[in-house]
PDB file of C-alpha atoms in Angstrom:
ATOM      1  CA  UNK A1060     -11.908  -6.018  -9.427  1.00 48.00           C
ATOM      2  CA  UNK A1061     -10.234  -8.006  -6.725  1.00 54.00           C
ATOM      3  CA  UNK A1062     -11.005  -5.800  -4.034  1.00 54.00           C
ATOM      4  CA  UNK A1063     -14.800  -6.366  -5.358  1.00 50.00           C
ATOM      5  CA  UNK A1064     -14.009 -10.628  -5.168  1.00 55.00           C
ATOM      6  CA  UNK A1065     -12.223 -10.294  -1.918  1.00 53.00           C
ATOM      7  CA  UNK A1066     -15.413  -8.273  -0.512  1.00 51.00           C
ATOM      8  CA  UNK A1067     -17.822 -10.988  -2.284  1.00 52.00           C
ATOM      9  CA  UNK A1068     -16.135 -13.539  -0.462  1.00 55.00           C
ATOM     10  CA  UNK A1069     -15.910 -11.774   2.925  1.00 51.00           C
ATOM     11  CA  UNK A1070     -19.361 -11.260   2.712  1.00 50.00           C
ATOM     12  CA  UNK A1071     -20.146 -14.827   1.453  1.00 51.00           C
ATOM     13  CA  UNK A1072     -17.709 -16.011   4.512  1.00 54.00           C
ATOM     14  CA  UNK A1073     -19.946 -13.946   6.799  1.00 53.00           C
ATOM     15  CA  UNK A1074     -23.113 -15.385   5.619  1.00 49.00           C
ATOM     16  CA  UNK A1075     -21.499 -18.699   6.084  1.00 49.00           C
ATOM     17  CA  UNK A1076     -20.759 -17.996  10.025  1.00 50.00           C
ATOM     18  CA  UNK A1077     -24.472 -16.768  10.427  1.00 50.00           C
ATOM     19  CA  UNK A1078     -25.916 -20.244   8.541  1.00 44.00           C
ATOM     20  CA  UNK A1079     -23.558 -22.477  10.373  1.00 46.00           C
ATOM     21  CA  UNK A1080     -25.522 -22.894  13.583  1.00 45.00           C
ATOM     22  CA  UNK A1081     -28.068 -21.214  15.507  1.00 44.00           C
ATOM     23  CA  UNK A1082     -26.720 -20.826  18.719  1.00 40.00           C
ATOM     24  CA  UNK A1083     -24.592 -18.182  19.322  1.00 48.00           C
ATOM     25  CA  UNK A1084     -21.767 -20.104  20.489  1.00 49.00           C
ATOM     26  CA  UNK A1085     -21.979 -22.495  17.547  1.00 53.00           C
ATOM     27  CA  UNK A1086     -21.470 -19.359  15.112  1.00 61.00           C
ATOM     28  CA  UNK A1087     -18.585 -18.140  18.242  1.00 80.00           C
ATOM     29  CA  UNK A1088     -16.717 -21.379  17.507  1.00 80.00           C
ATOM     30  CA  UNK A1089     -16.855 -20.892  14.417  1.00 81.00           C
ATOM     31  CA  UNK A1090     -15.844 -17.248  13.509  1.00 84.00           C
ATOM     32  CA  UNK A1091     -13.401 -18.163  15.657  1.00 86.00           C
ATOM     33  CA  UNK A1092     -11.846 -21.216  13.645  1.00 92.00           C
ATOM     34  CA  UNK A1093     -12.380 -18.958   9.880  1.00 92.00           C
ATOM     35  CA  UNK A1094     -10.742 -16.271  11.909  1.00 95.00           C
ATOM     36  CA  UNK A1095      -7.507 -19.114  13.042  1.00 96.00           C
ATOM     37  CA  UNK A1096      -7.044 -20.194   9.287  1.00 96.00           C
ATOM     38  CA  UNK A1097      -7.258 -16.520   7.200  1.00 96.00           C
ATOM     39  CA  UNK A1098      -4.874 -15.732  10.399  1.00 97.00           C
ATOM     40  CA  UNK A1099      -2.130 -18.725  10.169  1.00 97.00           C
ATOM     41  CA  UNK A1100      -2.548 -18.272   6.065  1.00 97.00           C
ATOM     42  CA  UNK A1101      -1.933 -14.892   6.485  1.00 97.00           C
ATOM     43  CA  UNK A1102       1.195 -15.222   8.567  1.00 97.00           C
ATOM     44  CA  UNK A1103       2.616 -17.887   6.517  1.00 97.00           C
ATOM     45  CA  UNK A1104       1.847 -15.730   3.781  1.00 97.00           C
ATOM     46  CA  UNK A1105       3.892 -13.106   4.768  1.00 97.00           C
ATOM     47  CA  UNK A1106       6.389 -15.836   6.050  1.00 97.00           C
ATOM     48  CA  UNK A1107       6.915 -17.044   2.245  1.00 97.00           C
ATOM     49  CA  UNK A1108       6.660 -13.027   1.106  1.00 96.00           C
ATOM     50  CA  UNK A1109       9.608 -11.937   2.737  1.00 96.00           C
ATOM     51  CA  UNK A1110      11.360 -15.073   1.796  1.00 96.00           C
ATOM     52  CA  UNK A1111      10.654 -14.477  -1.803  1.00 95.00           C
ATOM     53  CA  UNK A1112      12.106 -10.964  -1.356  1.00 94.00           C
ATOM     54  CA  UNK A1113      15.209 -12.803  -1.069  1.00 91.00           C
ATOM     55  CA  UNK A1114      15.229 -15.601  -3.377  1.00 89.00           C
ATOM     56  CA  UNK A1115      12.595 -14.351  -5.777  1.00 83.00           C
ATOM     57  CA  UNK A1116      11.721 -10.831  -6.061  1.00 79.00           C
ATOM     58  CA  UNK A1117       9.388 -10.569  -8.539  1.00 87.00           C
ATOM     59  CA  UNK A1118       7.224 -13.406  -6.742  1.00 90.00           C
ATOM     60  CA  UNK A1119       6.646 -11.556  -4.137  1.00 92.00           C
ATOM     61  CA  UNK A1120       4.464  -9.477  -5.771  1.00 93.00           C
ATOM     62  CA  UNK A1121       1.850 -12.047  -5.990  1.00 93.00           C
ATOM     63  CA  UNK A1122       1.973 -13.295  -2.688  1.00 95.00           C
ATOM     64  CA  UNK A1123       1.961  -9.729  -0.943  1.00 95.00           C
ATOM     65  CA  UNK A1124      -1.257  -9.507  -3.259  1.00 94.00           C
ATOM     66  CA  UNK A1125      -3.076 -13.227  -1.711  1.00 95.00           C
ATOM     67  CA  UNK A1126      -1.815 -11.734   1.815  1.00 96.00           C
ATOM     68  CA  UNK A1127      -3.482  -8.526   1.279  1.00 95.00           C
ATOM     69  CA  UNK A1128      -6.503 -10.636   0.184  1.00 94.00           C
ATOM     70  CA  UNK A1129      -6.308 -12.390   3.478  1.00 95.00           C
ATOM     71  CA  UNK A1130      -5.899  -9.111   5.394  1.00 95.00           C
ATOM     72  CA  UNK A1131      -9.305  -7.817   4.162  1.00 95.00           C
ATOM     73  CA  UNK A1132     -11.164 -10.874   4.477  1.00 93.00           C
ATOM     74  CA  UNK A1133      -9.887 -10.545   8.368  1.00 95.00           C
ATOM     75  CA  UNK A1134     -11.120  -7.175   8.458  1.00 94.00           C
ATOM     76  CA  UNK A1135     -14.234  -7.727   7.470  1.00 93.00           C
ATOM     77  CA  UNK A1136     -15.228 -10.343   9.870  1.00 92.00           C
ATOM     78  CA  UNK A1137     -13.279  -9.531  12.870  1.00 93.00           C
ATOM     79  CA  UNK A1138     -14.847  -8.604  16.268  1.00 91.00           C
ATOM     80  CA  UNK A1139     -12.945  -6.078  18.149  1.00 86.00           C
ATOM     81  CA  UNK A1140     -12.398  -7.897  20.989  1.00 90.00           C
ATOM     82  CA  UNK A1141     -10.361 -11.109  18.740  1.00 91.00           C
ATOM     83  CA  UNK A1142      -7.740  -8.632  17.164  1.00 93.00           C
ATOM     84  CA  UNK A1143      -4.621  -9.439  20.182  1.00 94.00           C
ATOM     85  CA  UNK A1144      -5.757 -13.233  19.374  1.00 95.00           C
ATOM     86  CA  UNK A1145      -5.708 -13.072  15.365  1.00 96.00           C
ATOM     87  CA  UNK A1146      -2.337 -10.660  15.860  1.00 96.00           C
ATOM     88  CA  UNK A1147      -0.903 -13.748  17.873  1.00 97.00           C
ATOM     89  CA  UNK A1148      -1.661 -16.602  15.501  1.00 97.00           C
ATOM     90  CA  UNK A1149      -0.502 -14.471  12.499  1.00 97.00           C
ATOM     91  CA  UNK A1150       2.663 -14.149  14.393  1.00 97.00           C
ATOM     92  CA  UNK A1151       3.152 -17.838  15.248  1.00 98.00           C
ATOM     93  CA  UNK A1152       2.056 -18.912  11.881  1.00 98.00           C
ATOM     94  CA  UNK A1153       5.033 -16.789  10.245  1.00 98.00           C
ATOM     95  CA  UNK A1154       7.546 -17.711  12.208  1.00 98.00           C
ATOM     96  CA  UNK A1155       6.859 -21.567  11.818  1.00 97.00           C
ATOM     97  CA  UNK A1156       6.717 -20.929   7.701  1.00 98.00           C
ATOM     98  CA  UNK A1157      10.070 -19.143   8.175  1.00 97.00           C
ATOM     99  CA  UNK A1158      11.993 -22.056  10.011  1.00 97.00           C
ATOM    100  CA  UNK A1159       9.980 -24.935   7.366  1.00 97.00           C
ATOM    101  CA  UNK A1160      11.145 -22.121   4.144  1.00 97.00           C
ATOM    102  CA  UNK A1161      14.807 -21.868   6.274  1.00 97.00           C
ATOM    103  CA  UNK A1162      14.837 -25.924   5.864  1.00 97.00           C
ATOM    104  CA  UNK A1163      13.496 -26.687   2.424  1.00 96.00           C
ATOM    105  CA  UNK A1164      16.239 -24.055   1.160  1.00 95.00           C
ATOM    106  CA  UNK A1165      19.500 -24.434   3.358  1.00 95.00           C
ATOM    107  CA  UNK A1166      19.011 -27.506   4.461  1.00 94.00           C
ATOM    108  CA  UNK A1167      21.823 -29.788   4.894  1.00 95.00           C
ATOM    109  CA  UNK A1168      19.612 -33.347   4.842  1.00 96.00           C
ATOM    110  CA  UNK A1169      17.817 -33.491   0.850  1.00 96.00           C
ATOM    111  CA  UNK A1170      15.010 -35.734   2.360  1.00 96.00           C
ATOM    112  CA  UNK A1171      14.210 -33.008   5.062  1.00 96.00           C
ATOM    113  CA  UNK A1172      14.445 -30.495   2.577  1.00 97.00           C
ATOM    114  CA  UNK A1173      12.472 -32.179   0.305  1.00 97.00           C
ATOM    115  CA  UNK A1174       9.699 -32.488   2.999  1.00 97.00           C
ATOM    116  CA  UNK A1175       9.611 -29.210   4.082  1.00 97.00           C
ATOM    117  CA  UNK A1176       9.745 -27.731   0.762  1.00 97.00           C
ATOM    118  CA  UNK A1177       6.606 -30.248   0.193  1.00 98.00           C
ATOM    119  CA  UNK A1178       4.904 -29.194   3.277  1.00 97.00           C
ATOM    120  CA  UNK A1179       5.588 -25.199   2.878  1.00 97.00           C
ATOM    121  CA  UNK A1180       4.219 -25.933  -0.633  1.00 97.00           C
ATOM    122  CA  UNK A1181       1.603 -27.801   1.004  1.00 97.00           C
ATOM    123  CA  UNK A1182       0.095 -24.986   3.276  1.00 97.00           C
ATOM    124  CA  UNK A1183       0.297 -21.891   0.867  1.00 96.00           C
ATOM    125  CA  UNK A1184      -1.784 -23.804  -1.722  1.00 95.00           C
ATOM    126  CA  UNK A1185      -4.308 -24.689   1.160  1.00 95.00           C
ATOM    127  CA  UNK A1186      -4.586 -20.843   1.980  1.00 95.00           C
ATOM    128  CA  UNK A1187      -4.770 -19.977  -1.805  1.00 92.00           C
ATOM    129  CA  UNK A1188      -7.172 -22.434  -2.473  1.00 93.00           C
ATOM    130  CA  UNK A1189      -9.312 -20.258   0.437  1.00 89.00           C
ATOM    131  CA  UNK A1190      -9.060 -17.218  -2.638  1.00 87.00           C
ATOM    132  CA  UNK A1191     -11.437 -16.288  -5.229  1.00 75.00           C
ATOM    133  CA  UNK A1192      -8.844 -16.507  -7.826  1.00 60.00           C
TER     134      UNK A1192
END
């Protein structure tokens, strides 16, 4: 059933770049932007996954489940010639979650950590949000 909600909303998502704009470039710029965010949320997604695998196993579960959400929505609406460039952001995404999840828990400063715990907190629900729960 969710692979049937996360193909809904690719295809919904698709229809959404074809509206958005008649010119070709228009729907360019954007494919590229939908094709940034599911990117970043992925990586920070996988960012807060692997963190969880250390602090909180069992959560991981559900996050590796949004991420492979994320990874099929990609799939469906990327254009061969974008995959080095969505690879790249995924990448850069991650490893900025990592160091903001590295602060809110080992912090030494408790109102840094309470801001980057707030911010991490802040971007995962803006990815989930993205979801068809």
């Amino acid at each position: 059933m969710s692979s049937l909600r996360t193909i809904g909303g690719a295809i919904c998502l698709s229809a959404l770049i074809a509206i958005q704009g008649s010119a070709a470039t228009a729907g360019s710029a954007v494919q590229h932007e939908t094709l940034r965010f599911f990117a970043t949320c992925t990586g920070r997604l996988s960012a807060l996954m692997e963190h969880q695998w250390l602090m909180d196993g069992p959560a991981s579960d559900h996050t590796k489940a949004q991420r492979e959400a994320l990874i099929e929505i990609i799939d469906a609406i990327l254009p061969p010639d974008l995959g080095p460039q969505v690879l790249t952001w995924r990448i850069e995404a991650k490893m900025a979650h990592a160091v903001l999840l590295t602060r809110a828990t080992f912090g030494e400063n408790p109102k840094d950590t309470a801001y980057a715990r707030k911010l991490a907190t802040r971007h995962v629900a803006e990815c989930n949000a993205a979801l068809l729960s």
